[in-house]
């Protein structure tokens, strides 16, 4: 891995309960407008999701998730590369039919193995994230006592997901890995994974990372009384993380606020040109 300019994936949460902007874009028209603004700010991909995966969240009904994401994907895919953030095969199929070109599955196929077959039957890109359980109990599984700790364990468990995706017929050129910051991870686990991204990249596939506004940044920026920095006040740290990830050569960074990350990447790219 080395310094590169990663793609920026702008987050479009069509949910009432996401940890950062839950409810702000639950109306399809608001979500579509937000997606278009992210494009104007420099997003390369728009990631549309209808299920919150914040710790403790409960799952929506299938019909609810479909109703949230399909109209938004239909509208945004006319002008943008759209990713659907889902763990359900039915939603992935409907999203791809509506124009999505990437399936971003935070469960890596564990929640609904049929999603691998859906992707294999198309030319879509598949993002497999490291995952251990649904949001209502995932933090109970944040233990990595095996040899090599969290980095080696996540790498090994992601390798299993790669094997499953390959077995379903998804070729390596359409596979992307995500270490799953914040999913069954403590803050210390997250920082170890960021530091050890070369191990994840060592599996030979592209890497996507989503750390924007997450709680490990909030705890890092805690006030004198120990209370975490509020979610909406973590943007500078999120932008710094984007630069760090760029220097580690990741393929894509998933962010809430695209403009700040795009500006920072332009600065880095300009400096890199000067040094060459």
PDB file of C-alpha atoms in Angstrom:
ATOM      1  CA  UNK A   1       0.000   0.000   0.000  1.00  0.00           C
ATOM      2  CA  UNK A   2       1.137   3.546  -0.680  1.00  0.00           C
ATOM      3  CA  UNK A   3      -0.106   7.087  -1.031  1.00  0.00           C
ATOM      4  CA  UNK A   4      -2.964   7.311  -3.534  1.00  0.00           C
ATOM      5  CA  UNK A   5      -6.085   9.356  -4.089  1.00  0.00           C
ATOM      6  CA  UNK A   6      -8.932   7.155  -2.905  1.00  0.00           C
ATOM      7  CA  UNK A   7     -12.490   7.346  -4.110  1.00  0.00           C
ATOM      8  CA  UNK A   8     -14.901   9.109  -1.776  1.00  0.00           C
ATOM      9  CA  UNK A   9     -18.159   7.350  -1.002  1.00  0.00           C
ATOM     10  CA  UNK A  10     -20.798   9.792   0.247  1.00  0.00           C
ATOM     11  CA  UNK A  11     -23.291   8.428   2.757  1.00  0.00           C
ATOM     12  CA  UNK A  12     -27.026   8.767   2.054  1.00  0.00           C
ATOM     13  CA  UNK A  13     -28.870   7.351   5.063  1.00  0.00           C
ATOM     14  CA  UNK A  14     -32.572   6.971   4.267  1.00  0.00           C
ATOM     15  CA  UNK A  15     -33.298   5.987   7.858  1.00  0.00           C
ATOM     16  CA  UNK A  16     -34.973   7.419  10.951  1.00  0.00           C
ATOM     17  CA  UNK A  17     -32.309   6.121  13.353  1.00  0.00           C
ATOM     18  CA  UNK A  18     -28.756   6.228  11.958  1.00  0.00           C
ATOM     19  CA  UNK A  19     -26.186   7.353  14.515  1.00  0.00           C
ATOM     20  CA  UNK A  20     -25.112  10.524  12.709  1.00  0.00           C
ATOM     21  CA  UNK A  21     -27.975  11.881  10.610  1.00  0.00           C
ATOM     22  CA  UNK A  22     -30.886   9.577  11.407  1.00  0.00           C
ATOM     23  CA  UNK A  23     -34.192  11.084  10.295  1.00  0.00           C
ATOM     24  CA  UNK A  24     -32.666  13.993   8.405  1.00  0.00           C
ATOM     25  CA  UNK A  25     -33.028  12.282   5.031  1.00  0.00           C
ATOM     26  CA  UNK A  26     -35.732   9.694   5.674  1.00  0.00           C
ATOM     27  CA  UNK A  27     -37.979  11.457   3.148  1.00  0.00           C
ATOM     28  CA  UNK A  28     -36.952  10.274  -0.368  1.00  0.00           C
ATOM     29  CA  UNK A  29     -36.943  13.809  -1.767  1.00  0.00           C
ATOM     30  CA  UNK A  30     -34.614  14.960   1.018  1.00  0.00           C
ATOM     31  CA  UNK A  31     -32.342  11.953   0.480  1.00  0.00           C
ATOM     32  CA  UNK A  32     -32.177  12.586  -3.267  1.00  0.00           C
ATOM     33  CA  UNK A  33     -31.346  16.251  -2.713  1.00  0.00           C
ATOM     34  CA  UNK A  34     -28.662  15.280  -0.211  1.00  0.00           C
ATOM     35  CA  UNK A  35     -27.154  12.796  -2.647  1.00  0.00           C
ATOM     36  CA  UNK A  36     -26.992  15.421  -5.360  1.00  0.00           C
ATOM     37  CA  UNK A  37     -25.285  17.817  -2.974  1.00  0.00           C
ATOM     38  CA  UNK A  38     -22.709  15.157  -2.101  1.00  0.00           C
ATOM     39  CA  UNK A  39     -22.056  14.726  -5.818  1.00  0.00           C
ATOM     40  CA  UNK A  40     -21.560  18.469  -6.210  1.00  0.00           C
ATOM     41  CA  UNK A  41     -19.150  18.353  -3.271  1.00  0.00           C
ATOM     42  CA  UNK A  42     -17.005  15.752  -5.032  1.00  0.00           C
ATOM     43  CA  UNK A  43     -18.371  12.308  -4.181  1.00  0.00           C
ATOM     44  CA  UNK A  44     -17.322   9.500  -6.529  1.00  0.00           C
ATOM     45  CA  UNK A  45     -19.943   7.065  -5.225  1.00  0.00           C
ATOM     46  CA  UNK A  46     -23.212   7.505  -3.314  1.00  0.00           C
ATOM     47  CA  UNK A  47     -23.965   4.814  -0.716  1.00  0.00           C
ATOM     48  CA  UNK A  48     -27.732   4.553  -0.140  1.00  0.00           C
ATOM     49  CA  UNK A  49     -28.853   2.640   2.930  1.00  0.00           C
ATOM     50  CA  UNK A  50     -32.245   1.978   4.485  1.00  0.00           C
ATOM     51  CA  UNK A  51     -31.168   0.125   7.632  1.00  0.00           C
ATOM     52  CA  UNK A  52     -29.319   1.666  10.542  1.00  0.00           C
ATOM     53  CA  UNK A  53     -26.402  -0.411  11.804  1.00  0.00           C
ATOM     54  CA  UNK A  54     -25.530   1.768  14.785  1.00  0.00           C
ATOM     55  CA  UNK A  55     -24.960  -0.227  18.004  1.00  0.00           C
ATOM     56  CA  UNK A  56     -28.289  -1.327  19.430  1.00  0.00           C
ATOM     57  CA  UNK A  57     -30.361  -0.633  16.311  1.00  0.00           C
ATOM     58  CA  UNK A  58     -33.261  -2.910  15.418  1.00  0.00           C
ATOM     59  CA  UNK A  59     -33.889  -4.058  11.863  1.00  0.00           C
ATOM     60  CA  UNK A  60     -36.637  -2.617   9.637  1.00  0.00           C
ATOM     61  CA  UNK A  61     -39.053  -4.890   7.820  1.00  0.00           C
ATOM     62  CA  UNK A  62     -37.998  -5.898   4.316  1.00  0.00           C
ATOM     63  CA  UNK A  63     -40.832  -3.838   2.834  1.00  0.00           C
ATOM     64  CA  UNK A  64     -39.717  -0.774   4.797  1.00  0.00           C
ATOM     65  CA  UNK A  65     -36.138  -1.057   3.607  1.00  0.00           C
ATOM     66  CA  UNK A  66     -37.220  -1.477  -0.027  1.00  0.00           C
ATOM     67  CA  UNK A  67     -39.559   1.507   0.156  1.00  0.00           C
ATOM     68  CA  UNK A  68     -36.769   3.656   1.576  1.00  0.00           C
ATOM     69  CA  UNK A  69     -33.989   2.896  -0.869  1.00  0.00           C
ATOM     70  CA  UNK A  70     -35.441   1.972  -4.273  1.00  0.00           C
ATOM     71  CA  UNK A  71     -36.910   5.393  -5.200  1.00  0.00           C
ATOM     72  CA  UNK A  72     -33.704   7.134  -4.086  1.00  0.00           C
ATOM     73  CA  UNK A  73     -31.486   4.764  -6.073  1.00  0.00           C
ATOM     74  CA  UNK A  74     -33.661   5.119  -9.168  1.00  0.00           C
ATOM     75  CA  UNK A  75     -33.276   8.898  -9.049  1.00  0.00           C
ATOM     76  CA  UNK A  76     -29.585   9.135  -8.139  1.00  0.00           C
ATOM     77  CA  UNK A  77     -28.317   6.387 -10.438  1.00  0.00           C
ATOM     78  CA  UNK A  78     -29.186   8.518 -13.473  1.00  0.00           C
ATOM     79  CA  UNK A  79     -26.270  10.805 -12.657  1.00  0.00           C
ATOM     80  CA  UNK A  80     -24.052   8.890 -10.243  1.00  0.00           C
ATOM     81  CA  UNK A  81     -22.405   5.590  -9.389  1.00  0.00           C
ATOM     82  CA  UNK A  82     -24.683   4.286  -6.640  1.00  0.00           C
ATOM     83  CA  UNK A  83     -23.973   1.708  -3.984  1.00  0.00           C
ATOM     84  CA  UNK A  84     -26.688   0.049  -1.924  1.00  0.00           C
ATOM     85  CA  UNK A  85     -25.867  -0.495   1.741  1.00  0.00           C
ATOM     86  CA  UNK A  86     -27.814  -3.648   2.582  1.00  0.00           C
ATOM     87  CA  UNK A  87     -27.508  -7.128   4.078  1.00  0.00           C
ATOM     88  CA  UNK A  88     -30.578  -8.518   2.311  1.00  0.00           C
ATOM     89  CA  UNK A  89     -30.537 -10.368  -0.999  1.00  0.00           C
ATOM     90  CA  UNK A  90     -33.994  -9.065  -1.945  1.00  0.00           C
ATOM     91  CA  UNK A  91     -32.934  -5.465  -1.396  1.00  0.00           C
ATOM     92  CA  UNK A  92     -29.687  -5.979  -3.297  1.00  0.00           C
ATOM     93  CA  UNK A  93     -31.600  -7.430  -6.265  1.00  0.00           C
ATOM     94  CA  UNK A  94     -34.119  -4.561  -6.300  1.00  0.00           C
ATOM     95  CA  UNK A  95     -31.357  -1.974  -5.926  1.00  0.00           C
ATOM     96  CA  UNK A  96     -29.350  -3.416  -8.813  1.00  0.00           C
ATOM     97  CA  UNK A  97     -32.498  -3.465 -10.954  1.00  0.00           C
ATOM     98  CA  UNK A  98     -33.011   0.207  -9.992  1.00  0.00           C
ATOM     99  CA  UNK A  99     -29.519   1.158 -11.190  1.00  0.00           C
ATOM    100  CA  UNK A 100     -27.089   0.473  -8.330  1.00  0.00           C
ATOM    101  CA  UNK A 101     -23.664  -0.787  -9.382  1.00  0.00           C
ATOM    102  CA  UNK A 102     -22.162  -1.686  -5.995  1.00  0.00           C
ATOM    103  CA  UNK A 103     -23.543  -3.822  -3.159  1.00  0.00           C
ATOM    104  CA  UNK A 104     -22.069  -2.746   0.178  1.00  0.00           C
ATOM    105  CA  UNK A 105     -22.873  -5.610   2.546  1.00  0.00           C
ATOM    106  CA  UNK A 106     -21.767  -4.926   6.103  1.00  0.00           C
ATOM    107  CA  UNK A 107     -22.289  -8.605   6.940  1.00  0.00           C
ATOM    108  CA  UNK A 108     -20.046  -9.918   4.158  1.00  0.00           C
ATOM    109  CA  UNK A 109     -22.736 -12.424   3.207  1.00  0.00           C
ATOM    110  CA  UNK A 110     -23.238 -13.831   6.703  1.00  0.00           C
ATOM    111  CA  UNK A 111     -26.657 -12.246   7.320  1.00  0.00           C
ATOM    112  CA  UNK A 112     -28.105 -13.505   4.033  1.00  0.00           C
ATOM    113  CA  UNK A 113     -25.837 -15.815   2.017  1.00  0.00           C
ATOM    114  CA  UNK A 114     -28.131 -15.522  -1.027  1.00  0.00           C
ATOM    115  CA  UNK A 115     -26.838 -11.989  -1.527  1.00  0.00           C
ATOM    116  CA  UNK A 116     -23.634 -13.492  -2.940  1.00  0.00           C
ATOM    117  CA  UNK A 117     -25.605 -15.284  -5.646  1.00  0.00           C
ATOM    118  CA  UNK A 118     -27.472 -12.074  -6.489  1.00  0.00           C
ATOM    119  CA  UNK A 119     -24.207 -10.207  -7.005  1.00  0.00           C
ATOM    120  CA  UNK A 120     -22.558 -13.082  -8.875  1.00  0.00           C
ATOM    121  CA  UNK A 121     -25.358 -13.016 -11.458  1.00  0.00           C
ATOM    122  CA  UNK A 122     -24.571  -9.377 -12.317  1.00  0.00           C
ATOM    123  CA  UNK A 123     -21.479  -7.296 -13.024  1.00  0.00           C
ATOM    124  CA  UNK A 124     -21.784  -5.402  -9.727  1.00  0.00           C
ATOM    125  CA  UNK A 125     -18.941  -4.767  -7.303  1.00  0.00           C
ATOM    126  CA  UNK A 126     -19.324  -6.419  -3.890  1.00  0.00           C
ATOM    127  CA  UNK A 127     -18.001  -4.907  -0.663  1.00  0.00           C
ATOM    128  CA  UNK A 128     -17.606  -7.504   2.088  1.00  0.00           C
ATOM    129  CA  UNK A 129     -17.216  -5.997   5.546  1.00  0.00           C
ATOM    130  CA  UNK A 130     -15.974  -7.748   8.671  1.00  0.00           C
ATOM    131  CA  UNK A 131     -19.036  -8.511  10.788  1.00  0.00           C
ATOM    132  CA  UNK A 132     -19.973 -10.803  13.637  1.00  0.00           C
ATOM    133  CA  UNK A 133     -23.609 -10.076  14.515  1.00  0.00           C
ATOM    134  CA  UNK A 134     -26.497  -7.687  14.036  1.00  0.00           C
ATOM    135  CA  UNK A 135     -26.358  -4.275  15.688  1.00  0.00           C
ATOM    136  CA  UNK A 136     -28.453  -5.237  18.711  1.00  0.00           C
ATOM    137  CA  UNK A 137     -25.737  -7.573  20.023  1.00  0.00           C
ATOM    138  CA  UNK A 138     -22.548  -6.985  18.040  1.00  0.00           C
ATOM    139  CA  UNK A 139     -20.691  -5.188  20.829  1.00  0.00           C
ATOM    140  CA  UNK A 140     -21.018  -8.307  22.993  1.00  0.00           C
ATOM    141  CA  UNK A 141     -18.673  -9.990  20.500  1.00  0.00           C
ATOM    142  CA  UNK A 142     -15.894  -7.385  20.578  1.00  0.00           C
ATOM    143  CA  UNK A 143     -13.267  -9.847  21.781  1.00  0.00           C
ATOM    144  CA  UNK A 144     -10.130 -10.718  19.822  1.00  0.00           C
ATOM    145  CA  UNK A 145      -7.945 -12.842  22.056  1.00  0.00           C
ATOM    146  CA  UNK A 146      -6.616 -15.077  19.286  1.00  0.00           C
ATOM    147  CA  UNK A 147      -2.936 -15.046  18.307  1.00  0.00           C
ATOM    148  CA  UNK A 148      -2.204 -11.844  16.433  1.00  0.00           C
ATOM    149  CA  UNK A 149      -5.075  -9.952  18.037  1.00  0.00           C
ATOM    150  CA  UNK A 150      -7.738  -8.023  16.194  1.00  0.00           C
ATOM    151  CA  UNK A 151      -5.804  -7.453  12.949  1.00  0.00           C
ATOM    152  CA  UNK A 152      -4.938 -11.097  12.356  1.00  0.00           C
ATOM    153  CA  UNK A 153      -8.407 -12.238  13.408  1.00  0.00           C
ATOM    154  CA  UNK A 154     -10.228  -9.771  11.167  1.00  0.00           C
ATOM    155  CA  UNK A 155      -7.962 -10.725   8.282  1.00  0.00           C
ATOM    156  CA  UNK A 156      -8.719 -14.390   8.817  1.00  0.00           C
ATOM    157  CA  UNK A 157     -12.464 -13.888   9.083  1.00  0.00           C
ATOM    158  CA  UNK A 158     -12.459 -11.678   5.977  1.00  0.00           C
ATOM    159  CA  UNK A 159     -10.513 -14.378   4.125  1.00  0.00           C
ATOM    160  CA  UNK A 160     -13.401 -16.742   4.882  1.00  0.00           C
ATOM    161  CA  UNK A 161     -15.838 -14.235   3.336  1.00  0.00           C
ATOM    162  CA  UNK A 162     -13.625 -13.916   0.269  1.00  0.00           C
ATOM    163  CA  UNK A 163     -13.705 -17.686  -0.126  1.00  0.00           C
ATOM    164  CA  UNK A 164     -17.510 -17.665   0.089  1.00  0.00           C
ATOM    165  CA  UNK A 165     -17.787 -14.876  -2.481  1.00  0.00           C
ATOM    166  CA  UNK A 166     -15.444 -16.660  -4.857  1.00  0.00           C
ATOM    167  CA  UNK A 167     -17.375 -19.896  -4.424  1.00  0.00           C
ATOM    168  CA  UNK A 168     -20.567 -18.057  -5.392  1.00  0.00           C
ATOM    169  CA  UNK A 169     -18.884 -16.881  -8.589  1.00  0.00           C
ATOM    170  CA  UNK A 170     -17.824 -13.316  -7.773  1.00  0.00           C
ATOM    171  CA  UNK A 171     -14.377 -12.695  -9.314  1.00  0.00           C
ATOM    172  CA  UNK A 172     -11.616 -10.920  -7.420  1.00  0.00           C
ATOM    173  CA  UNK A 173     -11.807  -7.829  -9.645  1.00  0.00           C
ATOM    174  CA  UNK A 174     -15.332  -7.226  -8.304  1.00  0.00           C
ATOM    175  CA  UNK A 175     -14.473  -7.795  -4.636  1.00  0.00           C
ATOM    176  CA  UNK A 176     -13.644  -5.139  -2.030  1.00  0.00           C
ATOM    177  CA  UNK A 177     -12.870  -5.651   1.683  1.00  0.00           C
ATOM    178  CA  UNK A 178     -13.831  -3.444   4.633  1.00  0.00           C
ATOM    179  CA  UNK A 179     -12.325  -4.069   8.111  1.00  0.00           C
ATOM    180  CA  UNK A 180     -15.576  -2.931   9.744  1.00  0.00           C
ATOM    181  CA  UNK A 181     -14.507  -0.155  12.090  1.00  0.00           C
ATOM    182  CA  UNK A 182     -16.992   0.089  14.948  1.00  0.00           C
ATOM    183  CA  UNK A 183     -18.702  -3.246  14.250  1.00  0.00           C
ATOM    184  CA  UNK A 184     -18.003  -5.550  17.200  1.00  0.00           C
ATOM    185  CA  UNK A 185     -14.910  -3.413  17.857  1.00  0.00           C
ATOM    186  CA  UNK A 186     -13.729  -1.242  20.731  1.00  0.00           C
ATOM    187  CA  UNK A 187     -11.942   2.049  20.099  1.00  0.00           C
ATOM    188  CA  UNK A 188      -8.607   0.300  20.629  1.00  0.00           C
ATOM    189  CA  UNK A 189      -9.568  -2.351  18.066  1.00  0.00           C
ATOM    190  CA  UNK A 190     -10.426   0.347  15.525  1.00  0.00           C
ATOM    191  CA  UNK A 191      -7.095   2.118  15.920  1.00  0.00           C
ATOM    192  CA  UNK A 192      -5.219  -1.183  15.645  1.00  0.00           C
ATOM    193  CA  UNK A 193      -7.032  -1.976  12.405  1.00  0.00           C
ATOM    194  CA  UNK A 194      -6.249   1.433  10.909  1.00  0.00           C
ATOM    195  CA  UNK A 195      -2.584   0.919  11.811  1.00  0.00           C
ATOM    196  CA  UNK A 196      -2.656  -2.611  10.397  1.00  0.00           C
ATOM    197  CA  UNK A 197      -4.438  -2.019   7.102  1.00  0.00           C
ATOM    198  CA  UNK A 198      -1.523  -3.474   5.152  1.00  0.00           C
ATOM    199  CA  UNK A 199      -2.419  -6.846   6.643  1.00  0.00           C
ATOM    200  CA  UNK A 200      -5.972  -6.553   5.300  1.00  0.00           C
ATOM    201  CA  UNK A 201      -4.672  -5.390   1.908  1.00  0.00           C
ATOM    202  CA  UNK A 202      -2.368  -8.402   1.963  1.00  0.00           C
ATOM    203  CA  UNK A 203      -5.367 -10.521   0.995  1.00  0.00           C
ATOM    204  CA  UNK A 204      -4.851  -9.039  -2.471  1.00  0.00           C
ATOM    205  CA  UNK A 205      -8.104  -7.109  -2.839  1.00  0.00           C
ATOM    206  CA  UNK A 206      -9.099  -3.451  -2.768  1.00  0.00           C
ATOM    207  CA  UNK A 207      -9.904  -1.980   0.647  1.00  0.00           C
ATOM    208  CA  UNK A 208     -12.709   0.376   1.677  1.00  0.00           C
ATOM    209  CA  UNK A 209     -12.774   1.994   5.127  1.00  0.00           C
ATOM    210  CA  UNK A 210     -15.623   3.792   6.867  1.00  0.00           C
ATOM    211  CA  UNK A 211     -14.638   5.624  10.044  1.00  0.00           C
ATOM    212  CA  UNK A 212     -16.472   8.905   9.552  1.00  0.00           C
ATOM    213  CA  UNK A 213     -17.847  10.402  12.800  1.00  0.00           C
ATOM    214  CA  UNK A 214     -17.683   7.055  14.607  1.00  0.00           C
ATOM    215  CA  UNK A 215     -17.458   6.700  18.350  1.00  0.00           C
ATOM    216  CA  UNK A 216     -13.715   5.954  18.464  1.00  0.00           C
ATOM    217  CA  UNK A 217     -13.174   9.501  17.179  1.00  0.00           C
ATOM    218  CA  UNK A 218     -15.633  10.856  19.731  1.00  0.00           C
ATOM    219  CA  UNK A 219     -13.783   9.154  22.573  1.00  0.00           C
ATOM    220  CA  UNK A 220     -10.425  10.373  21.264  1.00  0.00           C
ATOM    221  CA  UNK A 221     -11.778  13.946  21.373  1.00  0.00           C
ATOM    222  CA  UNK A 222     -13.497  13.592  24.751  1.00  0.00           C
ATOM    223  CA  UNK A 223     -13.892  16.698  26.878  1.00  0.00           C
ATOM    224  CA  UNK A 224     -12.319  17.276  30.310  1.00  0.00           C
ATOM    225  CA  UNK A 225     -15.217  15.448  31.961  1.00  0.00           C
ATOM    226  CA  UNK A 226     -14.619  12.406  29.781  1.00  0.00           C
ATOM    227  CA  UNK A 227     -17.772  12.770  27.700  1.00  0.00           C
ATOM    228  CA  UNK A 228     -17.253  11.951  23.999  1.00  0.00           C
ATOM    229  CA  UNK A 229     -17.242  14.748  21.435  1.00  0.00           C
ATOM    230  CA  UNK A 230     -20.769  14.977  19.931  1.00  0.00           C
ATOM    231  CA  UNK A 231     -21.291  13.225  16.594  1.00  0.00           C
ATOM    232  CA  UNK A 232     -21.778  16.408  14.572  1.00  0.00           C
ATOM    233  CA  UNK A 233     -18.530  17.870  15.947  1.00  0.00           C
ATOM    234  CA  UNK A 234     -16.157  15.137  14.758  1.00  0.00           C
ATOM    235  CA  UNK A 235     -15.723  16.322  11.170  1.00  0.00           C
ATOM    236  CA  UNK A 236     -12.159  17.656  11.466  1.00  0.00           C
ATOM    237  CA  UNK A 237     -11.043  14.325  12.900  1.00  0.00           C
ATOM    238  CA  UNK A 238     -12.926  12.470  10.154  1.00  0.00           C
ATOM    239  CA  UNK A 239     -11.121  14.544   7.515  1.00  0.00           C
ATOM    240  CA  UNK A 240      -7.774  13.812   9.156  1.00  0.00           C
ATOM    241  CA  UNK A 241      -8.661  10.117   9.042  1.00  0.00           C
ATOM    242  CA  UNK A 242      -9.357  10.415   5.297  1.00  0.00           C
ATOM    243  CA  UNK A 243      -5.829  11.754   4.757  1.00  0.00           C
ATOM    244  CA  UNK A 244      -4.351   8.983   6.887  1.00  0.00           C
ATOM    245  CA  UNK A 245      -6.236   6.354   4.892  1.00  0.00           C
ATOM    246  CA  UNK A 246      -5.121   7.937   1.612  1.00  0.00           C
ATOM    247  CA  UNK A 247      -1.517   7.648   2.731  1.00  0.00           C
ATOM    248  CA  UNK A 248      -2.153   3.970   3.429  1.00  0.00           C
ATOM    249  CA  UNK A 249      -3.393   3.450  -0.119  1.00  0.00           C
ATOM    250  CA  UNK A 250      -7.020   2.453   0.476  1.00  0.00           C
ATOM    251  CA  UNK A 251      -9.290   2.240  -2.565  1.00  0.00           C
ATOM    252  CA  UNK A 252     -12.242   4.124  -1.086  1.00  0.00           C
ATOM    253  CA  UNK A 253     -13.156   6.114   2.037  1.00  0.00           C
ATOM    254  CA  UNK A 254     -16.788   6.265   3.169  1.00  0.00           C
ATOM    255  CA  UNK A 255     -17.685   9.691   4.595  1.00  0.00           C
ATOM    256  CA  UNK A 256     -20.636  11.798   5.685  1.00  0.00           C
ATOM    257  CA  UNK A 257     -19.165  15.176   4.699  1.00  0.00           C
ATOM    258  CA  UNK A 258     -17.595  14.910   1.253  1.00  0.00           C
ATOM    259  CA  UNK A 259     -16.414  18.462   0.660  1.00  0.00           C
ATOM    260  CA  UNK A 260     -13.875  18.608   3.498  1.00  0.00           C
ATOM    261  CA  UNK A 261     -12.363  15.252   2.539  1.00  0.00           C
ATOM    262  CA  UNK A 262     -12.234  16.209  -1.138  1.00  0.00           C
ATOM    263  CA  UNK A 263     -10.450  19.475  -0.306  1.00  0.00           C
ATOM    264  CA  UNK A 264      -7.949  17.645   1.900  1.00  0.00           C
ATOM    265  CA  UNK A 265      -7.248  15.066  -0.812  1.00  0.00           C
ATOM    266  CA  UNK A 266      -6.631  17.839  -3.330  1.00  0.00           C
ATOM    267  CA  UNK A 267      -4.026  19.337  -1.021  1.00  0.00           C
ATOM    268  CA  UNK A 268      -2.348  15.950  -0.591  1.00  0.00           C
ATOM    269  CA  UNK A 269      -2.392  15.270  -4.331  1.00  0.00           C
ATOM    270  CA  UNK A 270      -0.857  18.663  -5.100  1.00  0.00           C
ATOM    271  CA  UNK A 271       1.950  18.122  -2.610  1.00  0.00           C
ATOM    272  CA  UNK A 272       2.558  14.624  -3.988  1.00  0.00           C
ATOM    273  CA  UNK A 273       2.933  16.122  -7.502  1.00  0.00           C
ATOM    274  CA  UNK A 274       5.522  18.572  -6.172  1.00  0.00           C
ATOM    275  CA  UNK A 275       7.555  15.808  -4.562  1.00  0.00           C
ATOM    276  CA  UNK A 276       7.670  13.617  -7.670  1.00  0.00           C
TER     277      UNK A 276
END
